[in-house]
Amino acid sequence: MSQQEFYETVQREEEYMDYMEQSKKLDDLHAAKFKQTYELNVNDKTEQREGLTYLSWAWAWAEFKKIYPRAPYEVVKSDAGLPYFESDAGAMVYTKVYADNVEHEMWLPVMNGANKAMKKEPYTYKTKFGDKSVEAYTMFDINKTIMRCLVKNLAMFGLGLYIYAGDDLPDVEFDVMPLVEKLYACKTLDELKTVYAAVLAECGNNNEAKKAVIAATNTKKAELTKSGEGA
């Protein structure tokens, strides 16, 4: 290898290392933002309909823009310029969201209140309770579906994703020690009983936290009982 070839090889390796370092920084940034978005608790902004959970699109977009202020979204249109796509199976809408050089696409069928696909013409289907009818979709139905699709699209960046996983709360790190300290600070069994109910509720669906609270309560209960501290 000539001296010139050696220098060129070293330069390529340095450029590759710089590229890998920048890629890692970018990956770390995306991971941090996904975690931040995913850990947002959206439960008080949702509503239940026909067994499905819906998140307010206006709130979702507002929260998303706080994290990605330059992020735009796109409603995908057909060749005819319509914001939906028709087929014999029904109508489908598509959205795209762009944030920090990442693009995610999402789709959603146009459905009625019973979550049945709506078509260009009304139709009926059979159930064990008799025939059911589905109205033809309107532009109002299309518009609602587009905004629901956008919310689902934002979930690909983490916002409300746990809802689609069937969980009640986002999976975030839970510090149970402050709750345990409240239990250990109780002076009587009656106080312990009241505090126990309160801290257990704070655990939500975190089973590991509940186990720690129960264990601390039993320990404190035994201590108070032994020392004769009653109500």
PDB file of C-alpha atoms in Angstrom:
ATOM      1  CA  MET A   1       0.000   0.000   0.000  1.00  0.00           C
ATOM      2  CA  SER A   2       1.365   3.370  -1.006  1.00  0.00           C
ATOM      3  CA  GLN A   3       1.504   6.316   1.358  1.00  0.00           C
ATOM      4  CA  GLN A   4      -1.307   8.024  -0.581  1.00  0.00           C
ATOM      5  CA  GLU A   5      -3.493   4.915  -0.380  1.00  0.00           C
ATOM      6  CA  PHE A   6      -2.786   4.690   3.333  1.00  0.00           C
ATOM      7  CA  TYR A   7      -3.876   8.287   3.896  1.00  0.00           C
ATOM      8  CA  GLU A   8      -7.054   7.722   1.850  1.00  0.00           C
ATOM      9  CA  THR A   9      -7.873   4.589   3.876  1.00  0.00           C
ATOM     10  CA  VAL A  10      -7.401   6.454   7.151  1.00  0.00           C
ATOM     11  CA  GLN A  11      -9.578   9.311   5.891  1.00  0.00           C
ATOM     12  CA  ARG A  12     -12.388   6.911   4.913  1.00  0.00           C
ATOM     13  CA  GLU A  13     -12.214   5.253   8.320  1.00  0.00           C
ATOM     14  CA  GLU A  14     -12.378   8.626  10.065  1.00  0.00           C
ATOM     15  CA  GLU A  15     -15.355   9.650   7.927  1.00  0.00           C
ATOM     16  CA  TYR A  16     -17.061   6.348   8.743  1.00  0.00           C
ATOM     17  CA  MET A  17     -16.456   6.817  12.473  1.00  0.00           C
ATOM     18  CA  ASP A  18     -17.837  10.360  12.287  1.00  0.00           C
ATOM     19  CA  TYR A  19     -20.895   9.052  10.448  1.00  0.00           C
ATOM     20  CA  MET A  20     -21.469   6.317  13.048  1.00  0.00           C
ATOM     21  CA  GLU A  21     -21.095   8.816  15.892  1.00  0.00           C
ATOM     22  CA  GLN A  22     -23.615  11.194  14.327  1.00  0.00           C
ATOM     23  CA  SER A  23     -25.996   8.303  13.620  1.00  0.00           C
ATOM     24  CA  LYS A  24     -25.820   7.196  17.246  1.00  0.00           C
ATOM     25  CA  LYS A  25     -26.531  10.739  18.447  1.00  0.00           C
ATOM     26  CA  LEU A  26     -29.535  10.904  16.132  1.00  0.00           C
ATOM     27  CA  ASP A  27     -30.784   7.493  17.296  1.00  0.00           C
ATOM     28  CA  ASP A  28     -30.406   8.557  20.931  1.00  0.00           C
ATOM     29  CA  LEU A  29     -32.361  11.747  20.212  1.00  0.00           C
ATOM     30  CA  HIS A  30     -35.190   9.834  18.526  1.00  0.00           C
ATOM     31  CA  ALA A  31     -35.279   7.306  21.374  1.00  0.00           C
ATOM     32  CA  ALA A  32     -35.449  10.080  23.989  1.00  0.00           C
ATOM     33  CA  LYS A  33     -38.276  11.850  22.178  1.00  0.00           C
ATOM     34  CA  PHE A  34     -40.201   8.600  21.691  1.00  0.00           C
ATOM     35  CA  LYS A  35     -39.885   7.886  25.430  1.00  0.00           C
ATOM     36  CA  GLN A  36     -41.040  11.428  26.271  1.00  0.00           C
ATOM     37  CA  THR A  37     -44.042  11.116  23.954  1.00  0.00           C
ATOM     38  CA  TYR A  38     -44.907   7.582  25.033  1.00  0.00           C
ATOM     39  CA  GLU A  39     -44.895   8.430  28.730  1.00  0.00           C
ATOM     40  CA  LEU A  40     -47.563  11.125  28.386  1.00  0.00           C
ATOM     41  CA  ASN A  41     -50.670   9.993  30.286  1.00  0.00           C
ATOM     42  CA  VAL A  42     -53.608  10.630  27.951  1.00  0.00           C
ATOM     43  CA  ASN A  43     -56.301   8.818  29.928  1.00  0.00           C
ATOM     44  CA  ASP A  44     -58.261  11.934  30.919  1.00  0.00           C
ATOM     45  CA  LYS A  45     -58.449  12.973  27.243  1.00  0.00           C
ATOM     46  CA  THR A  46     -60.101   9.773  26.022  1.00  0.00           C
ATOM     47  CA  GLU A  47     -63.651   8.487  25.733  1.00  0.00           C
ATOM     48  CA  GLN A  48     -65.125   5.030  25.297  1.00  0.00           C
ATOM     49  CA  ARG A  49     -67.398   4.122  22.385  1.00  0.00           C
ATOM     50  CA  GLU A  50     -68.561   0.621  21.513  1.00  0.00           C
ATOM     51  CA  GLY A  51     -65.673  -0.905  23.442  1.00  0.00           C
ATOM     52  CA  LEU A  52     -63.024   1.254  21.735  1.00  0.00           C
ATOM     53  CA  THR A  53     -60.974   4.064  23.256  1.00  0.00           C
ATOM     54  CA  TYR A  54     -60.818   7.357  21.362  1.00  0.00           C
ATOM     55  CA  LEU A  55     -58.305  10.126  22.033  1.00  0.00           C
ATOM     56  CA  SER A  56     -59.137  13.768  21.261  1.00  0.00           C
ATOM     57  CA  TRP A  57     -57.315  14.628  18.042  1.00  0.00           C
ATOM     58  CA  ALA A  58     -57.019  18.327  18.942  1.00  0.00           C
ATOM     59  CA  TRP A  59     -55.351  17.546  22.276  1.00  0.00           C
ATOM     60  CA  ALA A  60     -53.137  14.879  20.710  1.00  0.00           C
ATOM     61  CA  TRP A  61     -51.903  17.231  17.996  1.00  0.00           C
ATOM     62  CA  ALA A  62     -51.290  20.048  20.495  1.00  0.00           C
ATOM     63  CA  GLU A  63     -49.196  17.794  22.751  1.00  0.00           C
ATOM     64  CA  PHE A  64     -47.323  16.350  19.785  1.00  0.00           C
ATOM     65  CA  LYS A  65     -46.407  19.816  18.516  1.00  0.00           C
ATOM     66  CA  LYS A  66     -44.935  20.715  21.908  1.00  0.00           C
ATOM     67  CA  ILE A  67     -42.375  17.969  21.363  1.00  0.00           C
ATOM     68  CA  TYR A  68     -42.076  18.282  17.568  1.00  0.00           C
ATOM     69  CA  PRO A  69     -42.900  21.964  16.860  1.00  0.00           C
ATOM     70  CA  ARG A  70     -42.013  21.742  13.164  1.00  0.00           C
ATOM     71  CA  ALA A  71     -43.813  18.480  12.462  1.00  0.00           C
ATOM     72  CA  PRO A  72     -46.391  18.566   9.629  1.00  0.00           C
ATOM     73  CA  TYR A  73     -48.959  15.940   8.707  1.00  0.00           C
ATOM     74  CA  GLU A  74     -50.429  15.006   5.372  1.00  0.00           C
ATOM     75  CA  VAL A  75     -53.781  13.576   4.336  1.00  0.00           C
ATOM     76  CA  VAL A  76     -53.078  11.231   1.430  1.00  0.00           C
ATOM     77  CA  LYS A  77     -55.368  11.882  -1.537  1.00  0.00           C
ATOM     78  CA  SER A  78     -56.470   9.731  -4.439  1.00  0.00           C
ATOM     79  CA  ASP A  79     -55.726  10.508  -8.092  1.00  0.00           C
ATOM     80  CA  ALA A  80     -59.118  12.229  -8.159  1.00  0.00           C
ATOM     81  CA  GLY A  81     -58.005  14.537  -5.343  1.00  0.00           C
ATOM     82  CA  LEU A  82     -60.312  12.930  -2.767  1.00  0.00           C
ATOM     83  CA  PRO A  83     -59.092  12.357   0.825  1.00  0.00           C
ATOM     84  CA  TYR A  84     -60.192   8.700   0.787  1.00  0.00           C
ATOM     85  CA  PHE A  85     -59.905   5.549  -1.300  1.00  0.00           C
ATOM     86  CA  GLU A  86     -62.873   3.423  -2.344  1.00  0.00           C
ATOM     87  CA  SER A  87     -63.134  -0.322  -2.875  1.00  0.00           C
ATOM     88  CA  ASP A  88     -65.796  -3.024  -2.708  1.00  0.00           C
ATOM     89  CA  ALA A  89     -64.801  -3.558   0.931  1.00  0.00           C
ATOM     90  CA  GLY A  90     -65.496   0.068   1.865  1.00  0.00           C
ATOM     91  CA  ALA A  91     -63.561   3.315   2.143  1.00  0.00           C
ATOM     92  CA  MET A  92     -60.068   3.813   3.587  1.00  0.00           C
ATOM     93  CA  VAL A  93     -58.201   6.968   4.595  1.00  0.00           C
ATOM     94  CA  TYR A  94     -54.457   7.471   4.965  1.00  0.00           C
ATOM     95  CA  THR A  95     -52.317  10.025   6.779  1.00  0.00           C
ATOM     96  CA  LYS A  96     -48.592  10.688   7.053  1.00  0.00           C
ATOM     97  CA  VAL A  97     -46.705  12.456   9.831  1.00  0.00           C
ATOM     98  CA  TYR A  98     -43.169  13.775   9.470  1.00  0.00           C
ATOM     99  CA  ALA A  99     -41.018  14.584  12.522  1.00  0.00           C
ATOM    100  CA  ASP A 100     -37.236  14.965  12.812  1.00  0.00           C
ATOM    101  CA  ASN A 101     -36.594  13.237   9.468  1.00  0.00           C
ATOM    102  CA  VAL A 102     -38.824  10.305  10.430  1.00  0.00           C
ATOM    103  CA  GLU A 103     -41.991   9.515   8.476  1.00  0.00           C
ATOM    104  CA  HIS A 104     -44.810   7.228   9.606  1.00  0.00           C
ATOM    105  CA  GLU A 105     -47.886   6.395   7.544  1.00  0.00           C
ATOM    106  CA  MET A 106     -51.201   5.176   8.947  1.00  0.00           C
ATOM    107  CA  TRP A 107     -54.537   4.037   7.548  1.00  0.00           C
ATOM    108  CA  LEU A 108     -58.045   3.535   8.925  1.00  0.00           C
ATOM    109  CA  PRO A 109     -61.299   2.265   7.398  1.00  0.00           C
ATOM    110  CA  VAL A 110     -64.409   4.421   7.551  1.00  0.00           C
ATOM    111  CA  MET A 111     -66.688   2.780  10.136  1.00  0.00           C
ATOM    112  CA  ASN A 112     -70.054   3.419  11.755  1.00  0.00           C
ATOM    113  CA  GLY A 113     -70.794   3.518  15.485  1.00  0.00           C
ATOM    114  CA  ALA A 114     -70.834  -0.287  15.633  1.00  0.00           C
ATOM    115  CA  ASN A 115     -67.376  -0.426  14.025  1.00  0.00           C
ATOM    116  CA  LYS A 116     -68.724  -1.848  10.761  1.00  0.00           C
ATOM    117  CA  ALA A 117     -67.164  -0.772   7.482  1.00  0.00           C
ATOM    118  CA  MET A 118     -69.219   1.869   5.691  1.00  0.00           C
ATOM    119  CA  LYS A 119     -69.532   1.706   1.920  1.00  0.00           C
ATOM    120  CA  LYS A 120     -70.667   3.959  -0.887  1.00  0.00           C
ATOM    121  CA  GLU A 121     -74.118   2.359  -0.739  1.00  0.00           C
ATOM    122  CA  PRO A 122     -76.022   1.211   2.364  1.00  0.00           C
ATOM    123  CA  TYR A 123     -76.069  -2.520   3.041  1.00  0.00           C
ATOM    124  CA  THR A 124     -77.354  -5.082   5.548  1.00  0.00           C
ATOM    125  CA  TYR A 125     -75.690  -7.995   7.310  1.00  0.00           C
ATOM    126  CA  LYS A 126     -77.040 -10.865   9.369  1.00  0.00           C
ATOM    127  CA  THR A 127     -76.514 -11.398  13.100  1.00  0.00           C
ATOM    128  CA  LYS A 128     -78.039 -13.817  15.615  1.00  0.00           C
ATOM    129  CA  PHE A 129     -80.332 -10.951  16.631  1.00  0.00           C
ATOM    130  CA  GLY A 130     -81.543 -10.378  13.087  1.00  0.00           C
ATOM    131  CA  ASP A 131     -80.521  -8.202  10.161  1.00  0.00           C
ATOM    132  CA  LYS A 132     -78.508  -5.054  10.811  1.00  0.00           C
ATOM    133  CA  SER A 133     -78.079  -2.146   8.426  1.00  0.00           C
ATOM    134  CA  VAL A 134     -75.098   0.100   7.725  1.00  0.00           C
ATOM    135  CA  GLU A 135     -75.657   3.523   6.218  1.00  0.00           C
ATOM    136  CA  ALA A 136     -73.633   4.813   3.309  1.00  0.00           C
ATOM    137  CA  TYR A 137     -70.719   6.976   4.359  1.00  0.00           C
ATOM    138  CA  THR A 138     -70.826  10.742   4.057  1.00  0.00           C
ATOM    139  CA  MET A 139     -68.078  13.356   3.975  1.00  0.00           C
ATOM    140  CA  PHE A 140     -68.738  13.875   7.673  1.00  0.00           C
ATOM    141  CA  ASP A 141     -67.813  10.227   8.277  1.00  0.00           C
ATOM    142  CA  ILE A 142     -64.721  10.639   6.098  1.00  0.00           C
ATOM    143  CA  ASN A 143     -63.628  13.723   8.025  1.00  0.00           C
ATOM    144  CA  LYS A 144     -64.031  12.015  11.428  1.00  0.00           C
ATOM    145  CA  THR A 145     -62.065   9.009  10.225  1.00  0.00           C
ATOM    146  CA  ILE A 146     -59.219  11.166   8.930  1.00  0.00           C
ATOM    147  CA  MET A 147     -58.752  12.795  12.329  1.00  0.00           C
ATOM    148  CA  ARG A 148     -58.931   9.428  14.099  1.00  0.00           C
ATOM    149  CA  CYS A 149     -56.361   8.129  11.640  1.00  0.00           C
ATOM    150  CA  LEU A 150     -54.129  11.075  12.498  1.00  0.00           C
ATOM    151  CA  VAL A 151     -54.315  10.198  16.203  1.00  0.00           C
ATOM    152  CA  LYS A 152     -53.393   6.600  15.382  1.00  0.00           C
ATOM    153  CA  ASN A 153     -50.561   7.945  13.236  1.00  0.00           C
ATOM    154  CA  LEU A 154     -49.220   9.976  16.177  1.00  0.00           C
ATOM    155  CA  ALA A 155     -49.211   6.792  18.252  1.00  0.00           C
ATOM    156  CA  MET A 156     -46.445   5.505  15.961  1.00  0.00           C
ATOM    157  CA  PHE A 157     -44.290   8.237  17.525  1.00  0.00           C
ATOM    158  CA  GLY A 158     -45.372   7.101  21.006  1.00  0.00           C
ATOM    159  CA  LEU A 159     -48.336   9.345  21.843  1.00  0.00           C
ATOM    160  CA  GLY A 160     -51.076   7.161  23.361  1.00  0.00           C
ATOM    161  CA  LEU A 161     -49.456   4.017  21.969  1.00  0.00           C
ATOM    162  CA  TYR A 162     -50.207   2.084  25.159  1.00  0.00           C
ATOM    163  CA  ILE A 163     -53.933   2.460  24.428  1.00  0.00           C
ATOM    164  CA  TYR A 164     -53.561   0.361  21.274  1.00  0.00           C
ATOM    165  CA  ALA A 165     -51.612  -2.206  23.294  1.00  0.00           C
ATOM    166  CA  GLY A 166     -54.634  -2.612  25.588  1.00  0.00           C
ATOM    167  CA  ASP A 167     -52.927  -1.130  28.646  1.00  0.00           C
ATOM    168  CA  ASP A 168     -54.486   1.342  31.078  1.00  0.00           C
ATOM    169  CA  LEU A 169     -51.358   3.427  31.691  1.00  0.00           C
ATOM    170  CA  PRO A 170     -48.035   3.977  29.953  1.00  0.00           C
ATOM    171  CA  ASP A 171     -45.218   1.733  31.146  1.00  0.00           C
ATOM    172  CA  VAL A 172     -43.067   4.247  33.026  1.00  0.00           C
ATOM    173  CA  GLU A 173     -40.643   3.798  35.884  1.00  0.00           C
ATOM    174  CA  PHE A 174     -42.539   3.914  39.198  1.00  0.00           C
ATOM    175  CA  ASP A 175     -40.847   5.110  42.400  1.00  0.00           C
ATOM    176  CA  VAL A 176     -42.593   3.271  45.224  1.00  0.00           C
ATOM    177  CA  MET A 177     -40.316   4.460  48.048  1.00  0.00           C
ATOM    178  CA  PRO A 178     -42.290   7.656  48.855  1.00  0.00           C
ATOM    179  CA  LEU A 179     -45.384   5.481  49.329  1.00  0.00           C
ATOM    180  CA  VAL A 180     -43.530   3.034  51.563  1.00  0.00           C
ATOM    181  CA  GLU A 181     -42.211   5.931  53.653  1.00  0.00           C
ATOM    182  CA  LYS A 182     -45.785   7.151  54.198  1.00  0.00           C
ATOM    183  CA  LEU A 183     -46.692   3.711  55.560  1.00  0.00           C
ATOM    184  CA  TYR A 184     -43.672   3.535  57.870  1.00  0.00           C
ATOM    185  CA  ALA A 185     -44.540   6.995  59.258  1.00  0.00           C
ATOM    186  CA  CYS A 186     -47.946   5.806  60.565  1.00  0.00           C
ATOM    187  CA  LYS A 187     -48.350   5.920  64.366  1.00  0.00           C
ATOM    188  CA  THR A 188     -51.509   3.810  64.807  1.00  0.00           C
ATOM    189  CA  LEU A 189     -53.237   0.898  63.111  1.00  0.00           C
ATOM    190  CA  ASP A 190     -56.177   3.114  62.122  1.00  0.00           C
ATOM    191  CA  GLU A 191     -53.820   5.591  60.489  1.00  0.00           C
ATOM    192  CA  LEU A 192     -52.038   2.727  58.739  1.00  0.00           C
ATOM    193  CA  LYS A 193     -55.346   1.440  57.375  1.00  0.00           C
ATOM    194  CA  THR A 194     -56.249   4.858  55.944  1.00  0.00           C
ATOM    195  CA  VAL A 195     -52.808   5.506  54.439  1.00  0.00           C
ATOM    196  CA  TYR A 196     -52.677   1.982  52.994  1.00  0.00           C
ATOM    197  CA  ALA A 197     -55.879   2.539  51.019  1.00  0.00           C
ATOM    198  CA  ALA A 198     -54.560   5.851  49.673  1.00  0.00           C
ATOM    199  CA  VAL A 199     -51.114   4.646  48.605  1.00  0.00           C
ATOM    200  CA  LEU A 200     -52.514   1.459  47.083  1.00  0.00           C
ATOM    201  CA  ALA A 201     -54.718   3.601  44.838  1.00  0.00           C
ATOM    202  CA  GLU A 202     -51.639   5.603  43.789  1.00  0.00           C
ATOM    203  CA  CYS A 203     -50.054   2.400  42.508  1.00  0.00           C
ATOM    204  CA  GLY A 204     -52.682   2.137  39.772  1.00  0.00           C
ATOM    205  CA  ASN A 205     -52.105  -1.066  37.776  1.00  0.00           C
ATOM    206  CA  ASN A 206     -48.442  -1.374  38.750  1.00  0.00           C
ATOM    207  CA  ASN A 207     -48.427  -4.826  40.349  1.00  0.00           C
ATOM    208  CA  GLU A 208     -44.802  -4.618  41.511  1.00  0.00           C
ATOM    209  CA  ALA A 209     -45.547  -1.381  43.362  1.00  0.00           C
ATOM    210  CA  LYS A 210     -48.631  -2.967  44.941  1.00  0.00           C
ATOM    211  CA  LYS A 211     -46.546  -5.893  46.196  1.00  0.00           C
ATOM    212  CA  ALA A 212     -44.051  -3.500  47.806  1.00  0.00           C
ATOM    213  CA  VAL A 213     -46.870  -1.529  49.448  1.00  0.00           C
ATOM    214  CA  ILE A 214     -48.535  -4.666  50.809  1.00  0.00           C
ATOM    215  CA  ALA A 215     -45.233  -5.972  52.184  1.00  0.00           C
ATOM    216  CA  ALA A 216     -44.473  -2.626  53.858  1.00  0.00           C
ATOM    217  CA  THR A 217     -47.976  -2.493  55.320  1.00  0.00           C
ATOM    218  CA  ASN A 218     -47.669  -5.979  56.814  1.00  0.00           C
ATOM    219  CA  THR A 219     -44.283  -5.095  58.295  1.00  0.00           C
ATOM    220  CA  LYS A 220     -45.603  -1.873  59.840  1.00  0.00           C
ATOM    221  CA  LYS A 221     -48.754  -3.613  61.072  1.00  0.00           C
ATOM    222  CA  ALA A 222     -46.697  -6.243  62.878  1.00  0.00           C
ATOM    223  CA  GLU A 223     -44.535  -3.492  64.419  1.00  0.00           C
ATOM    224  CA  LEU A 224     -47.533  -1.501  65.696  1.00  0.00           C
ATOM    225  CA  THR A 225     -49.261  -4.607  67.000  1.00  0.00           C
ATOM    226  CA  LYS A 226     -46.148  -5.709  68.881  1.00  0.00           C
ATOM    227  CA  SER A 227     -45.666  -2.276  70.411  1.00  0.00           C
ATOM    228  CA  GLY A 228     -49.321  -2.086  71.436  1.00  0.00           C
ATOM    229  CA  GLU A 229     -50.155   0.939  69.297  1.00  0.00           C
ATOM    230  CA  GLY A 230     -53.874   0.569  68.642  1.00  0.00           C
ATOM    231  CA  ALA A 231     -56.428   2.925  67.184  1.00  0.00           C
TER     232      ALA A 231
END
